[in-house]
Tab-separated table of C-alpha atoms in Angstrom:
chain	number	residue	atom	x	y	z
J	1	UNK	CA	191.404	-61.919	-44.233
J	2	UNK	CA	191.153	-59.470	-41.348
J	3	UNK	CA	189.096	-56.292	-41.668
J	4	UNK	CA	192.251	-54.217	-41.110
J	5	UNK	CA	193.877	-55.919	-44.090
J	6	UNK	CA	190.832	-55.231	-46.232
J	7	UNK	CA	190.974	-51.575	-45.245
J	8	UNK	CA	194.645	-51.395	-46.257
J	9	UNK	CA	193.828	-52.965	-49.607
J	10	UNK	CA	190.911	-50.577	-50.083
J	11	UNK	CA	193.238	-47.669	-49.388
J	12	UNK	CA	195.743	-49.028	-51.880
J	13	UNK	CA	193.056	-49.351	-54.545
J	14	UNK	CA	191.930	-45.823	-53.817
J	15	UNK	CA	195.511	-44.648	-54.317
J	16	UNK	CA	195.762	-46.395	-57.663
J	17	UNK	CA	192.568	-44.696	-58.849
J	18	UNK	CA	193.821	-41.195	-58.135
J	19	UNK	CA	192.954	-40.691	-54.487
J	20	UNK	CA	194.297	-37.601	-52.785
J	21	UNK	CA	195.966	-39.567	-50.036
J	22	UNK	CA	199.264	-37.899	-49.189
J	23	UNK	CA	202.372	-39.293	-50.774
J	24	UNK	CA	204.362	-40.595	-47.907
J	25	UNK	CA	208.053	-41.183	-48.599
J	26	UNK	CA	209.816	-44.342	-49.931
J	27	UNK	CA	213.275	-45.799	-49.156
J	28	UNK	CA	215.215	-49.001	-48.197
J	29	UNK	CA	217.355	-49.469	-45.116
J	30	UNK	CA	220.839	-48.163	-45.710
J	31	UNK	CA	220.688	-44.699	-44.160
J	32	UNK	CA	223.308	-44.276	-41.499
J	33	UNK	CA	221.868	-41.734	-39.120
J	34	UNK	CA	218.565	-40.180	-38.163
J	35	UNK	CA	217.545	-37.549	-35.680
J	36	UNK	CA	214.172	-36.626	-34.311
J	37	UNK	CA	212.844	-33.124	-34.109
J	38	UNK	CA	210.332	-31.629	-31.687
J	39	UNK	CA	213.130	-31.404	-29.114
J	40	UNK	CA	213.812	-35.130	-29.372
J	41	UNK	CA	217.299	-34.639	-30.781
J	42	UNK	CA	218.767	-33.631	-27.451
J	43	UNK	CA	217.265	-36.707	-25.822
J	44	UNK	CA	218.771	-38.931	-28.500
J	45	UNK	CA	222.201	-37.467	-27.947
J	46	UNK	CA	221.990	-38.045	-24.215
J	47	UNK	CA	221.006	-41.689	-24.653
J	48	UNK	CA	224.233	-42.521	-26.488
J	49	UNK	CA	224.648	-45.154	-29.151
J	50	UNK	CA	221.965	-47.630	-30.140
J	51	UNK	CA	222.203	-51.445	-30.206
J	52	UNK	CA	224.253	-53.050	-32.947
J	53	UNK	CA	222.791	-52.646	-36.436
J	54	UNK	CA	220.765	-55.429	-38.012
J	55	UNK	CA	220.067	-56.256	-41.650
J	56	UNK	CA	216.651	-55.253	-42.961
J	57	UNK	CA	214.442	-57.809	-44.669
J	58	UNK	CA	215.433	-56.611	-48.138
J	59	UNK	CA	218.936	-57.878	-47.523
J	60	UNK	CA	220.490	-54.426	-47.425
J	61	UNK	CA	222.734	-53.753	-44.445
J	62	UNK	CA	221.105	-51.366	-42.004
J	63	UNK	CA	223.312	-48.891	-40.183
J	64	UNK	CA	222.573	-47.912	-36.613
J	65	UNK	CA	220.997	-44.501	-36.067
J	66	UNK	CA	223.175	-42.162	-34.061
J	67	UNK	CA	222.600	-39.029	-32.036
J	68	UNK	CA	220.887	-35.957	-33.444
J	69	UNK	CA	222.711	-33.934	-36.009
J	70	UNK	CA	220.740	-30.696	-36.142
J	71	UNK	CA	223.751	-28.752	-34.903
J	72	UNK	CA	226.014	-30.344	-37.520
J	73	UNK	CA	223.565	-29.411	-40.277
J	74	UNK	CA	223.370	-25.883	-38.921
J	75	UNK	CA	227.151	-25.549	-38.913
J	76	UNK	CA	227.374	-26.798	-42.487
J	77	UNK	CA	224.748	-24.267	-43.516
J	78	UNK	CA	226.583	-21.453	-41.749
J	79	UNK	CA	229.843	-22.340	-43.456
J	80	UNK	CA	228.149	-22.143	-46.849
J	81	UNK	CA	227.059	-18.552	-46.384
J	82	UNK	CA	229.624	-16.627	-44.397
J	83	UNK	CA	227.393	-14.476	-42.256
J	84	UNK	CA	224.191	-13.849	-44.194
J	85	UNK	CA	220.890	-15.329	-42.944
J	86	UNK	CA	220.422	-18.968	-43.987
J	87	UNK	CA	217.602	-19.780	-46.404
J	88	UNK	CA	215.874	-23.124	-45.972
J	89	UNK	CA	213.445	-24.989	-48.215
J	90	UNK	CA	210.668	-27.235	-46.853
J	91	UNK	CA	209.260	-29.499	-49.591
J	92	UNK	CA	205.982	-31.217	-48.780
J	93	UNK	CA	204.621	-34.626	-49.705
J	94	UNK	CA	202.220	-35.243	-52.586
J	95	UNK	CA	203.297	-38.073	-54.902
J	96	UNK	CA	203.067	-37.279	-58.614
J	97	UNK	CA	202.313	-33.674	-57.709
J	98	UNK	CA	206.040	-33.478	-56.879
J	99	UNK	CA	206.512	-32.156	-60.418
J	100	UNK	CA	205.281	-28.847	-58.967
J	101	UNK	CA	208.311	-28.788	-56.648
J	102	UNK	CA	210.543	-28.894	-59.709
J	103	UNK	CA	208.712	-25.933	-61.218
J	104	UNK	CA	209.175	-23.937	-58.013
J	105	UNK	CA	212.888	-24.778	-57.877
J	106	UNK	CA	213.269	-23.756	-61.520
J	107	UNK	CA	211.961	-20.253	-60.748
J	108	UNK	CA	213.980	-19.865	-57.540
J	109	UNK	CA	217.103	-20.785	-59.484
J	110	UNK	CA	216.291	-18.367	-62.307
J	111	UNK	CA	215.724	-15.562	-59.789
J	112	UNK	CA	219.079	-16.184	-58.117
J	113	UNK	CA	217.578	-17.105	-54.745
J	114	UNK	CA	220.137	-19.253	-52.861
J	115	UNK	CA	219.046	-22.356	-50.971
J	116	UNK	CA	221.228	-23.348	-48.022
J	117	UNK	CA	219.213	-26.094	-46.292
J	118	UNK	CA	216.592	-28.530	-47.615
J	119	UNK	CA	214.220	-30.887	-45.806
J	120	UNK	CA	211.707	-32.920	-47.768
J	121	UNK	CA	208.836	-35.211	-46.897
J	122	UNK	CA	207.945	-38.134	-49.169
J	123	UNK	CA	208.161	-36.962	-52.797
J	124	UNK	CA	209.609	-33.744	-51.356
J	125	UNK	CA	212.561	-35.782	-50.136
J	126	UNK	CA	213.029	-37.194	-53.632
J	127	UNK	CA	212.990	-33.819	-55.384
J	128	UNK	CA	214.971	-32.133	-52.606
J	129	UNK	CA	217.590	-34.863	-52.409
J	130	UNK	CA	218.167	-34.964	-56.154
J	131	UNK	CA	218.361	-31.171	-56.329
J	132	UNK	CA	220.850	-31.156	-53.433
J	133	UNK	CA	222.928	-33.727	-55.328
J	134	UNK	CA	223.456	-31.198	-58.103
J	135	UNK	CA	221.112	-32.801	-60.637
J	136	UNK	CA	220.229	-30.364	-63.428
J	137	UNK	CA	216.767	-28.907	-62.823
J	138	UNK	CA	215.715	-29.297	-66.473
J	139	UNK	CA	216.774	-32.938	-66.421
J	140	UNK	CA	214.754	-33.482	-63.248
J	141	UNK	CA	211.726	-31.841	-64.893
J	142	UNK	CA	212.118	-34.197	-67.859
J	143	UNK	CA	212.136	-37.236	-65.561
J	144	UNK	CA	208.684	-36.180	-64.361
J	145	UNK	CA	207.315	-35.032	-67.693
J	146	UNK	CA	208.201	-38.212	-69.572
J	147	UNK	CA	206.749	-40.201	-66.629
J	148	UNK	CA	210.028	-42.050	-66.073
J	149	UNK	CA	210.369	-41.054	-62.426
J	150	UNK	CA	206.813	-42.036	-61.457
J	151	UNK	CA	207.086	-45.324	-63.353
J	152	UNK	CA	210.198	-46.128	-61.330
J	153	UNK	CA	208.465	-44.868	-58.188
J	154	UNK	CA	205.554	-47.272	-58.789
J	155	UNK	CA	206.957	-50.007	-61.017
J	156	UNK	CA	203.742	-52.064	-60.955
J	157	UNK	CA	200.301	-50.455	-60.612
J	158	UNK	CA	198.840	-50.703	-57.104
J	159	UNK	CA	195.739	-52.437	-58.491
J	160	UNK	CA	197.921	-55.281	-59.777
J	161	UNK	CA	199.809	-55.536	-56.498
J	162	UNK	CA	196.510	-55.710	-54.612
J	163	UNK	CA	195.259	-58.498	-56.870
J	164	UNK	CA	198.355	-60.604	-56.207
J	165	UNK	CA	198.412	-59.776	-52.489
J	166	UNK	CA	196.796	-63.105	-51.482
J	167	UNK	CA	199.656	-64.923	-53.228
J	168	UNK	CA	202.214	-62.757	-51.479
J	169	UNK	CA	200.682	-63.751	-48.133
J	170	UNK	CA	201.411	-67.439	-48.707
J	171	UNK	CA	205.019	-67.378	-47.326
J	172	UNK	CA	203.596	-66.306	-43.947
J	173	UNK	CA	202.089	-69.757	-43.591
J	174	UNK	CA	205.604	-71.185	-43.776
J	175	UNK	CA	207.175	-68.998	-41.091
J	176	UNK	CA	208.269	-65.971	-43.127
J	177	UNK	CA	206.956	-62.761	-41.570
J	178	UNK	CA	208.114	-59.640	-43.433
J	179	UNK	CA	207.004	-56.163	-42.431
J	180	UNK	CA	203.496	-55.226	-43.521
J	181	UNK	CA	203.124	-53.737	-46.987
J	182	UNK	CA	202.769	-54.720	-50.624
J	183	UNK	CA	206.398	-54.168	-51.654
J	184	UNK	CA	209.760	-52.759	-50.553
J	185	UNK	CA	210.641	-49.963	-52.961
J	186	UNK	CA	214.181	-51.239	-53.550
J	187	UNK	CA	214.073	-50.599	-57.297
J	188	UNK	CA	213.225	-46.949	-56.759
J	189	UNK	CA	215.997	-46.627	-54.180
J	190	UNK	CA	218.524	-47.844	-56.729
J	191	UNK	CA	217.057	-45.621	-59.441
J	192	UNK	CA	217.303	-42.523	-57.212
J	193	UNK	CA	220.921	-43.293	-56.356
J	194	UNK	CA	221.708	-43.679	-60.047
J	195	UNK	CA	220.229	-40.236	-60.769
J	196	UNK	CA	222.283	-38.731	-57.937
J	197	UNK	CA	225.477	-40.137	-59.465
J	198	UNK	CA	228.551	-39.770	-57.276
J	199	UNK	CA	226.555	-37.722	-54.756
J	200	UNK	CA	224.485	-40.692	-53.594
J	201	UNK	CA	225.294	-40.374	-49.917
J	202	UNK	CA	223.833	-37.497	-47.936
J	203	UNK	CA	227.241	-36.380	-46.636
J	204	UNK	CA	228.353	-35.765	-50.248
J	205	UNK	CA	225.406	-33.556	-51.189
J	206	UNK	CA	226.096	-29.989	-52.241
J	207	UNK	CA	223.376	-28.631	-49.926
J	208	UNK	CA	222.667	-29.846	-46.346
J	209	UNK	CA	219.657	-32.157	-46.675
J	210	UNK	CA	217.230	-34.173	-44.548
J	211	UNK	CA	214.631	-36.759	-45.530
J	212	UNK	CA	211.730	-36.554	-43.088
J	213	UNK	CA	210.344	-39.864	-41.829
J	214	UNK	CA	207.986	-41.147	-39.144
J	215	UNK	CA	209.217	-43.510	-36.430
J	216	UNK	CA	206.728	-46.390	-36.554
J	217	UNK	CA	207.081	-47.457	-32.914
J	218	UNK	CA	206.835	-44.138	-31.069
J	219	UNK	CA	205.226	-41.923	-33.709
J	220	UNK	CA	207.955	-39.270	-33.661
J	221	UNK	CA	208.769	-37.134	-36.687
J	222	UNK	CA	212.441	-37.734	-37.506
J	223	UNK	CA	214.945	-36.761	-40.167
J	224	UNK	CA	217.639	-38.796	-41.884
J	225	UNK	CA	220.693	-36.633	-42.525
J	226	UNK	CA	223.494	-39.121	-43.187
J	227	UNK	CA	224.031	-42.284	-45.161
J	228	UNK	CA	222.636	-43.671	-48.388
J	229	UNK	CA	220.484	-41.076	-50.188
J	230	UNK	CA	218.217	-43.577	-51.940
J	231	UNK	CA	217.531	-45.350	-48.661
J	232	UNK	CA	216.540	-42.094	-47.000
J	233	UNK	CA	214.128	-41.390	-49.858
J	234	UNK	CA	212.741	-44.915	-49.634
J	235	UNK	CA	211.958	-44.536	-45.942
J	236	UNK	CA	210.440	-41.084	-46.430
J	237	UNK	CA	208.033	-42.425	-49.097
J	238	UNK	CA	207.042	-45.714	-47.441
J	239	UNK	CA	203.252	-45.274	-47.472
J	240	UNK	CA	201.750	-47.461	-44.697
J	241	UNK	CA	199.922	-50.456	-46.124
J	242	UNK	CA	201.477	-49.964	-49.560
J	243	UNK	CA	205.240	-49.930	-49.107
J	244	UNK	CA	206.926	-51.828	-46.336
J	245	UNK	CA	208.496	-49.704	-43.583
J	246	UNK	CA	212.281	-49.418	-43.615
J	247	UNK	CA	214.370	-50.736	-40.742
J	248	UNK	CA	217.522	-48.803	-39.875
J	249	UNK	CA	219.371	-50.344	-36.971
J	250	UNK	CA	216.808	-50.890	-34.221
J	251	UNK	CA	214.372	-48.315	-35.589
J	252	UNK	CA	211.573	-48.683	-38.111
J	253	UNK	CA	210.543	-45.790	-40.349
J	254	UNK	CA	207.701	-45.013	-42.733
J	255	UNK	CA	206.405	-42.038	-44.715
J	256	UNK	CA	207.153	-38.759	-43.018
J	257	UNK	CA	203.803	-37.295	-44.056
J	258	UNK	CA	201.996	-39.127	-41.272
J	259	UNK	CA	203.204	-36.470	-38.824
J	260	UNK	CA	205.006	-33.761	-40.767
J	261	UNK	CA	203.928	-33.307	-44.365
J	262	UNK	CA	205.430	-29.820	-44.836
J	263	UNK	CA	208.617	-30.010	-42.715
J	264	UNK	CA	209.083	-26.356	-41.763
J	265	UNK	CA	210.073	-27.267	-38.193
J	266	UNK	CA	212.826	-29.573	-39.421
J	267	UNK	CA	214.264	-26.860	-41.642
J	268	UNK	CA	214.303	-24.483	-38.659
J	269	UNK	CA	216.041	-27.130	-36.539
J	270	UNK	CA	218.686	-27.482	-39.250
J	271	UNK	CA	219.634	-23.835	-38.821
J	272	UNK	CA	217.555	-21.925	-41.376
J	273	UNK	CA	216.751	-18.296	-40.560
J	274	UNK	CA	214.306	-17.884	-43.443
J	275	UNK	CA	212.051	-20.746	-44.581
J	276	UNK	CA	210.340	-21.145	-47.935
J	277	UNK	CA	207.643	-23.834	-47.664
J	278	UNK	CA	206.156	-25.546	-50.713
J	279	UNK	CA	202.772	-27.223	-50.198
J	280	UNK	CA	201.756	-29.366	-53.183
J	281	UNK	CA	198.587	-30.941	-51.797
J	282	UNK	CA	195.341	-30.243	-53.600
J	283	UNK	CA	193.680	-27.059	-52.395
J	284	UNK	CA	190.545	-27.495	-50.299
J	285	UNK	CA	187.813	-25.838	-52.365
J	286	UNK	CA	184.008	-25.673	-52.048
J	287	UNK	CA	182.303	-28.403	-54.082
J	288	UNK	CA	178.639	-29.297	-54.781
J	289	UNK	CA	177.049	-31.518	-52.154
J	290	UNK	CA	176.094	-34.050	-54.809
J	291	UNK	CA	179.813	-34.781	-55.249
J	292	UNK	CA	179.617	-36.801	-52.042
J	293	UNK	CA	177.078	-39.247	-53.446
J	294	UNK	CA	179.875	-40.920	-55.420
J	295	UNK	CA	181.520	-44.090	-54.138
J	296	UNK	CA	184.705	-43.304	-52.211
J	297	UNK	CA	184.112	-39.545	-52.269
J	298	UNK	CA	183.864	-39.192	-48.493
J	299	UNK	CA	187.133	-40.998	-47.767
J	300	UNK	CA	188.914	-38.824	-50.332
J	301	UNK	CA	187.449	-35.641	-48.902
J	302	UNK	CA	188.352	-36.713	-45.357
J	303	UNK	CA	191.975	-37.074	-46.461
J	304	UNK	CA	191.884	-33.680	-48.157
J	305	UNK	CA	190.599	-32.109	-44.954
J	306	UNK	CA	193.212	-33.825	-42.787
J	307	UNK	CA	196.055	-32.826	-45.090
J	308	UNK	CA	194.830	-29.274	-45.450
J	309	UNK	CA	194.589	-28.860	-41.687
J	310	UNK	CA	198.077	-30.309	-41.187
J	311	UNK	CA	199.687	-28.363	-44.034
J	312	UNK	CA	198.212	-25.013	-43.020
J	313	UNK	CA	199.251	-25.510	-39.398
J	314	UNK	CA	202.813	-26.510	-40.289
J	315	UNK	CA	203.119	-23.678	-42.790
J	316	UNK	CA	202.424	-21.040	-40.128
J	317	UNK	CA	206.065	-21.085	-39.048
J	318	UNK	CA	207.340	-20.514	-42.600
J	319	UNK	CA	208.321	-17.060	-43.802
J	320	UNK	CA	206.509	-17.698	-47.062
J	321	UNK	CA	204.368	-20.560	-48.394
J	322	UNK	CA	204.161	-21.375	-52.097
J	323	UNK	CA	201.087	-23.470	-52.923
J	324	UNK	CA	200.778	-24.581	-56.562
J	325	UNK	CA	197.312	-25.528	-57.783
J	326	UNK	CA	197.583	-29.311	-58.203
J	327	UNK	CA	193.857	-30.024	-58.246
J	328	UNK	CA	193.001	-33.235	-60.081
J	329	UNK	CA	196.532	-34.667	-60.162
J	330	UNK	CA	196.436	-38.132	-58.620
J	331	UNK	CA	198.969	-39.177	-56.037
J	332	UNK	CA	200.367	-42.032	-58.107
J	333	UNK	CA	199.581	-40.674	-61.556
J	334	UNK	CA	201.940	-41.769	-64.315
J	335	UNK	CA	200.173	-39.552	-66.823
J	336	UNK	CA	202.530	-37.257	-68.744
J	337	UNK	CA	199.862	-34.574	-68.928
J	338	UNK	CA	199.521	-34.507	-65.128
J	339	UNK	CA	203.284	-34.166	-64.736
J	340	UNK	CA	203.434	-31.279	-67.198
J	341	UNK	CA	200.481	-29.572	-65.497
J	342	UNK	CA	202.091	-29.980	-62.076
J	343	UNK	CA	205.403	-28.578	-63.309
J	344	UNK	CA	203.698	-25.576	-64.884
J	345	UNK	CA	201.603	-25.024	-61.735
J	346	UNK	CA	204.830	-24.872	-59.721
J	347	UNK	CA	206.326	-22.300	-62.083
J	348	UNK	CA	203.162	-20.178	-62.011
J	349	UNK	CA	202.855	-20.238	-58.200
J	350	UNK	CA	206.544	-19.460	-57.679
J	351	UNK	CA	206.503	-16.533	-60.106
J	352	UNK	CA	203.447	-15.119	-58.360
J	353	UNK	CA	205.271	-15.373	-55.015
J	354	UNK	CA	208.567	-13.806	-56.179
J	355	UNK	CA	207.707	-10.137	-55.436
J	356	UNK	CA	206.712	-10.893	-51.833
J	357	UNK	CA	209.582	-13.342	-51.417
J	358	UNK	CA	212.178	-10.824	-52.577
J	359	UNK	CA	210.668	-8.116	-50.388
J	360	UNK	CA	210.922	-10.343	-47.306
J	361	UNK	CA	214.442	-11.438	-48.192
J	362	UNK	CA	215.495	-7.808	-48.589
J	363	UNK	CA	214.102	-7.064	-45.128
J	364	UNK	CA	216.333	-9.858	-43.828
J	365	UNK	CA	219.347	-8.333	-45.555
J	366	UNK	CA	219.529	-11.013	-48.269
J	367	UNK	CA	220.254	-9.811	-51.800
J	368	UNK	CA	219.376	-12.137	-54.661
J	369	UNK	CA	221.666	-12.639	-57.647
J	370	UNK	CA	219.002	-11.119	-59.939
């Protein structure tokens, strides 16, 4: 087995043991359209249509990506508000720590703060997409707290998948060459669509929404804003080396957190005037030097540093950043206690931020319902 493969397996094992590796999104290939940010949307529109769509290796039909839709999202957001500044929500990646997003949303809803645009990365796309579908916030909290959502997210522990990986490689010797990764994430895609009910396509969502993904070939940060909701979530959470990337037309996408873990820039591109960012990664805190004598401690700390640097930089363009304390909650934890702690951390952080948030909203001429 190649060294690169061993490294991927080592990363997967680290994930299963509670590593702090960012939760990159997960989804299968049925999304209809995607658009890239960082000024790439205009280029996409000028290039015209893409080649005919192909079927992805999961058997699901893959629709061809079309030109950028930032302006369409902006128009939809404007129509929903009739003149007041648009409020956007940027939900970051973080796996099981996504329960904190639900806690934040619970408080925003209780305080009567309207949300007009949502972009989510990885687990942020899952929480954001389900919220935009109209799913009851208490029901969503329950899905985390009883561990149902994370069990569907990771149906078989990573450690087991790694152990059977050599068997899964066997078909390659007979000419079958699927995309790299331990599994597809199709079951979670179907589960997410079931939760969304009749609002399981992005065009039907009650709030304009984008799932942030990374284009595997050119490394661009892109957003999926049309098509099958579960597929968009699957692509956004496709952690490299763990879940297979998702093909949509002639493009291949993986977890959006590789480039844009807290998608403030996407929310701006979608027409938001005021952006609330939610960063659910573990805080970077001073620790004793002896902590780094433990096996695997350096790789985990390196990931914490990388994520912290990326999250802080991307949060600079937000009007306010809410950062729940998710320390100790593993990326792929299916522990009910972790889910409850994450949810409560989200509530606590959001309540602490409310005074400043309302002050800034008032300065923008936005009056909350409460």
